[in-house]
Amino acid sequence: DAKTTQPPSMDCAEGRAANLPCNHSTISGNEYVYWYRQIHSQGPQYIIHGLKNNETNEMASLIITEDRKSSTLILPHATLRDTAVYYCIVSSANAGGTSYGKLTFGQGTILTVHP
Amino acid sequence: DAGVTQSPTHLIKTRGQHVTLRCSPISGHKSVSWYQQVLGQGPQFIFQYYEKEERGRGNFPDRFSARQFPNYSSELNVNALLLGDSALYLCASSLYYSSGYNEQFFGPGTRLTVL
């Protein structure tokens, strides 16, 4: 799986958008970009994933560059409860169509949302 | 619907002992993965099981073993415990899609302390 690079920490004011960057310059064609977050002492929580196109769900938006070498997770209106470690993960899928469960977590970005 | 459940929540063992951790996946999920998270690090992949067969193994010694039962629940076993095995052990379940991506749902984890 491709390696990802994230800033170790970021701050954001409550109510503002939080934009978390991730570099994955060695990503290959069949690899998805996943974002998970982990609030202190809890299990990681899935946020969003994408392959090529930008994606949006009720939690966040994922912007993937055209060359797929980087992406940005956007939390449109950050709240104090969004304070967590955010992990950007690139995970391969079997070309035959069945998926493989391994997620390779890095150190992630500690996002702190301030009042 | 119930999420992924793990038992016990906390466990204290001494060096050399054996431990068994249990995981029940989300209803309908056939794949279970195990991760180890030591303090200050991201989760590290240990095993993935699907349909009672091991489908993936991380870089862990043979002291670590697992199995999956017909109801898709799973056990992680660790023999000859070392101090370094102290960690949060996470279980994640997923559907085994043929579309090539694989959202994983994590349980709350079992906190293992080895003295």
Tab-separated table of C-alpha atoms in Angstrom:
chain	number	residue	atom	x	y	z
A	1	ASP	CA	0.000	0.000	0.000
A	2	ALA	CA	1.126	3.519	-0.708
A	3	LYS	CA	2.524	5.615	2.128
A	4	THR	CA	0.764	8.785	3.267
A	5	THR	CA	2.147	11.967	4.805
A	6	GLN	CA	0.086	14.187	7.094
A	7	PRO	CA	0.940	17.180	9.286
A	8	PRO	CA	1.277	16.072	12.921
A	9	SER	CA	-1.164	18.635	14.263
A	10	MET	CA	-3.621	21.339	13.247
A	11	ASP	CA	-5.879	23.787	15.020
A	12	CYS	CA	-9.281	25.045	13.986
A	13	ALA	CA	-11.803	27.477	15.459
A	14	GLU	CA	-15.237	26.109	16.269
A	15	GLY	CA	-17.693	26.764	13.444
A	16	ARG	CA	-14.968	27.172	10.844
A	17	ALA	CA	-14.043	24.698	8.154
A	18	ALA	CA	-11.204	22.321	8.978
A	19	ASN	CA	-9.085	21.368	5.976
A	20	LEU	CA	-6.813	18.400	6.609
A	21	PRO	CA	-4.223	17.667	3.895
A	22	CYS	CA	-2.693	14.325	2.965
A	23	ASN	CA	0.045	13.486	0.498
A	24	HIS	CA	0.066	10.075	-1.187
A	25	SER	CA	2.391	10.580	-4.123
A	26	THR	CA	2.996	6.861	-4.728
A	27	ILE	CA	-0.676	5.918	-4.936
A	28	SER	CA	-1.490	3.383	-7.640
A	29	GLY	CA	-4.506	3.135	-9.879
A	30	ASN	CA	-6.560	0.691	-7.840
A	31	GLU	CA	-5.912	2.242	-4.442
A	32	TYR	CA	-8.621	4.112	-2.573
A	33	VAL	CA	-8.097	7.019	-0.201
A	34	TYR	CA	-9.799	6.486	3.153
A	35	TRP	CA	-10.181	8.829	6.075
A	36	TYR	CA	-10.776	7.613	9.605
A	37	ARG	CA	-10.695	9.472	12.873
A	38	GLN	CA	-10.081	8.339	16.414
A	39	ILE	CA	-11.375	10.171	19.407
A	40	HIS	CA	-9.348	9.547	22.532
A	41	SER	CA	-9.460	5.908	23.713
A	42	GLN	CA	-12.166	4.917	21.233
A	43	GLY	CA	-11.975	2.743	18.135
A	44	PRO	CA	-11.339	4.503	14.819
A	45	GLN	CA	-14.425	5.805	13.029
A	46	TYR	CA	-14.824	5.702	9.260
A	47	ILE	CA	-15.397	9.140	7.719
A	48	ILE	CA	-15.226	8.932	3.951
A	49	HIS	CA	-13.354	7.351	1.056
A	50	GLY	CA	-12.777	8.001	-2.631
A	51	LEU	CA	-10.992	6.746	-5.700
A	52	LYS	CA	-10.840	9.574	-8.241
A	53	ASN	CA	-13.809	11.873	-7.831
A	54	ASN	CA	-14.562	14.243	-4.998
A	55	GLU	CA	-16.914	12.778	-2.442
A	56	THR	CA	-19.280	14.250	0.132
A	57	ASN	CA	-21.327	12.706	2.895
A	58	GLU	CA	-23.029	13.923	6.042
A	59	MET	CA	-19.739	14.121	7.909
A	60	ALA	CA	-17.223	15.558	5.471
A	61	SER	CA	-16.032	16.198	1.949
A	62	LEU	CA	-13.034	14.600	0.287
A	63	ILE	CA	-11.192	16.460	-2.425
A	64	ILE	CA	-8.725	14.374	-4.457
A	65	THR	CA	-6.368	16.110	-6.864
A	66	GLU	CA	-6.534	15.168	-10.514
A	67	ASP	CA	-3.192	13.343	-10.366
A	68	ARG	CA	-4.411	11.606	-7.175
A	69	LYS	CA	-1.157	12.383	-5.391
A	70	SER	CA	-2.827	14.332	-2.610
A	71	SER	CA	-6.189	14.862	-0.995
A	72	THR	CA	-7.919	17.111	1.502
A	73	LEU	CA	-10.539	16.193	4.056
A	74	ILE	CA	-12.911	19.041	4.770
A	75	LEU	CA	-15.060	19.276	7.890
A	76	PRO	CA	-17.335	22.162	6.863
A	77	HIS	CA	-18.314	23.425	10.323
A	78	ALA	CA	-15.985	22.016	12.955
A	79	THR	CA	-17.295	21.456	16.471
A	80	LEU	CA	-15.493	20.661	19.705
A	81	ARG	CA	-16.527	17.028	19.240
A	82	ASP	CA	-14.443	16.882	16.053
A	83	THR	CA	-11.258	17.074	18.126
A	84	ALA	CA	-9.541	13.787	17.285
A	85	VAL	CA	-6.676	12.123	15.446
A	86	TYR	CA	-7.441	11.975	11.727
A	87	TYR	CA	-5.865	9.225	9.645
A	88	CYS	CA	-5.469	9.318	5.890
A	89	ILE	CA	-5.035	5.785	4.541
A	90	VAL	CA	-4.409	4.441	1.082
A	91	SER	CA	-5.627	0.895	0.705
A	92	SER	CA	-5.407	-1.427	-2.228
A	93	ALA	CA	-8.131	-3.660	-3.506
A	94	ASN	CA	-7.683	-6.937	-5.273
A	95	ALA	CA	-7.888	-6.399	-8.981
A	96	GLY	CA	-10.220	-9.364	-9.201
A	97	GLY	CA	-12.855	-7.424	-7.317
A	98	THR	CA	-12.787	-8.782	-3.777
A	99	SER	CA	-11.491	-6.386	-1.210
A	100	TYR	CA	-8.686	-6.888	1.252
A	101	GLY	CA	-9.117	-5.658	4.770
A	102	LYS	CA	-5.705	-4.340	5.690
A	103	LEU	CA	-5.585	-0.669	6.625
A	104	THR	CA	-2.123	0.798	7.172
A	105	PHE	CA	-2.396	3.597	9.708
A	106	GLY	CA	0.297	6.246	10.031
A	107	GLN	CA	0.631	8.758	12.832
A	108	GLY	CA	-2.267	10.862	11.626
A	109	THR	CA	-3.064	14.526	12.271
A	110	ILE	CA	-4.170	15.642	15.708
A	111	LEU	CA	-6.952	18.151	15.049
A	112	THR	CA	-7.811	20.410	17.953
A	113	VAL	CA	-10.964	22.480	17.642
A	114	HIS	CA	-10.949	25.564	19.867
A	115	PRO	CA	-14.012	27.419	21.195
B	1	ASP	CA	-28.309	-2.213	15.047
B	2	ALA	CA	-25.506	-3.150	17.405
B	3	GLY	CA	-22.018	-2.198	16.357
B	4	VAL	CA	-18.890	-4.260	16.733
B	5	THR	CA	-18.561	-5.542	20.274
B	6	GLN	CA	-15.417	-6.668	22.046
B	7	SER	CA	-14.772	-8.363	25.343
B	8	PRO	CA	-13.372	-7.849	27.825
B	9	THR	CA	-12.957	-4.061	27.866
B	10	HIS	CA	-9.917	-4.167	30.113
B	11	LEU	CA	-7.552	-6.941	31.060
B	12	ILE	CA	-4.458	-7.191	33.244
B	13	LYS	CA	-2.053	-10.095	32.785
B	14	THR	CA	1.479	-10.929	33.838
B	15	ARG	CA	4.404	-11.791	31.620
B	16	GLY	CA	4.319	-15.319	30.243
B	17	GLN	CA	0.567	-15.707	30.538
B	18	HIS	CA	-1.884	-16.333	27.724
B	19	VAL	CA	-4.814	-14.112	26.757
B	20	THR	CA	-7.928	-14.538	24.593
B	21	LEU	CA	-9.792	-11.534	23.241
B	22	ARG	CA	-13.212	-11.788	21.639
B	23	CYS	CA	-15.013	-9.886	18.932
B	24	SER	CA	-18.538	-9.977	17.526
B	25	PRO	CA	-18.939	-8.289	14.157
B	26	ILE	CA	-21.870	-6.265	12.937
B	27	SER	CA	-24.716	-8.523	11.864
B	28	GLY	CA	-24.210	-9.546	8.250
B	29	HIS	CA	-20.522	-8.727	8.184
B	30	LYS	CA	-18.411	-11.701	7.274
B	31	SER	CA	-14.929	-10.249	7.615
B	32	VAL	CA	-13.115	-9.521	10.865
B	33	SER	CA	-9.756	-7.808	11.209
B	34	TRP	CA	-7.600	-7.348	14.297
B	35	TYR	CA	-5.321	-4.399	15.032
B	36	GLN	CA	-2.894	-3.568	17.822
B	37	GLN	CA	-2.497	0.037	18.932
B	38	VAL	CA	0.277	0.883	21.343
B	39	LEU	CA	0.195	4.213	23.116
B	40	GLY	CA	0.968	7.126	20.835
B	41	GLN	CA	0.903	5.097	17.615
B	42	GLY	CA	-1.667	4.340	14.947
B	43	PRO	CA	-3.280	0.897	14.861
B	44	GLN	CA	-1.160	-1.873	13.333
B	45	PHE	CA	-2.765	-4.666	11.323
B	46	ILE	CA	-2.498	-8.152	12.833
B	47	PHE	CA	-4.951	-10.443	10.998
B	48	GLN	CA	-7.914	-10.504	8.695
B	49	TYR	CA	-10.368	-13.411	8.633
B	50	TYR	CA	-13.165	-14.088	6.203
B	51	GLU	CA	-15.380	-17.164	6.096
B	52	LYS	CA	-13.262	-18.742	8.842
B	53	GLU	CA	-10.092	-18.504	6.801
B	54	GLU	CA	-7.092	-16.266	7.378
B	55	ARG	CA	-6.899	-13.810	4.483
B	56	GLY	CA	-4.132	-11.546	5.697
B	57	ARG	CA	-1.446	-11.406	8.358
B	58	GLY	CA	0.641	-8.493	9.556
B	59	ASN	CA	4.191	-8.536	10.855
B	60	PHE	CA	3.517	-10.142	14.227
B	61	PRO	CA	5.210	-13.184	15.836
B	62	ASP	CA	3.661	-16.628	15.952
B	63	ARG	CA	2.628	-15.983	19.547
B	64	PHE	CA	-0.320	-14.193	17.985
B	65	SER	CA	-3.058	-16.355	16.507
B	66	ALA	CA	-6.721	-15.965	15.706
B	67	ARG	CA	-9.715	-17.811	14.450
B	68	GLN	CA	-13.186	-17.073	13.153
B	69	PHE	CA	-16.266	-19.065	14.032
B	70	PRO	CA	-19.266	-20.076	11.866
B	71	ASN	CA	-21.257	-17.130	13.266
B	72	TYR	CA	-18.373	-14.852	12.089
B	73	SER	CA	-17.289	-13.908	15.593
B	74	SER	CA	-13.572	-14.086	16.218
B	75	GLU	CA	-10.967	-14.667	18.887
B	76	LEU	CA	-7.448	-13.290	19.098
B	77	ASN	CA	-5.020	-15.326	21.162
B	78	VAL	CA	-1.654	-14.164	22.417
B	79	ASN	CA	0.714	-16.611	24.106
B	80	ALA	CA	3.742	-15.982	26.311
B	81	LEU	CA	2.817	-12.362	26.930
B	82	LEU	CA	5.557	-9.746	26.915
B	83	LEU	CA	5.498	-6.277	28.422
B	84	GLY	CA	5.476	-4.911	24.882
B	85	ASP	CA	2.137	-6.579	24.182
B	86	SER	CA	0.459	-3.971	26.357
B	87	ALA	CA	-1.823	-2.145	23.962
B	88	LEU	CA	-5.359	-1.452	22.816
B	89	TYR	CA	-6.524	-4.366	20.674
B	90	LEU	CA	-9.089	-3.352	18.100
B	91	CYS	CA	-11.449	-5.497	16.099
B	92	ALA	CA	-13.021	-4.283	12.875
B	93	SER	CA	-15.728	-5.863	10.764
B	94	SER	CA	-16.663	-5.311	7.167
B	95	LEU	CA	-18.728	-6.658	4.321
B	96	TYR	CA	-16.695	-8.410	1.694
B	97	TYR	CA	-17.686	-6.365	-1.314
B	98	SER	CA	-16.831	-7.253	-4.846
B	99	SER	CA	-16.680	-3.564	-5.768
B	100	GLY	CA	-13.153	-3.182	-4.530
B	101	TYR	CA	-13.452	-0.997	-1.451
B	102	ASN	CA	-13.886	-2.005	2.097
B	103	GLU	CA	-15.248	0.297	4.797
B	104	GLN	CA	-14.359	-1.109	8.190
B	105	PHE	CA	-16.278	-0.590	11.410
B	106	PHE	CA	-14.203	-0.698	14.566
B	107	GLY	CA	-15.160	-1.840	18.017
B	108	PRO	CA	-14.221	0.013	21.204
B	109	GLY	CA	-11.193	-2.198	21.783
B	110	THR	CA	-9.773	-4.248	24.622
B	111	ARG	CA	-7.141	-2.541	26.743
B	112	LEU	CA	-4.512	-5.144	27.668
B	113	THR	CA	-1.940	-4.368	30.319
B	114	VAL	CA	0.933	-6.802	30.837
B	115	LEU	CA	2.790	-6.476	34.151
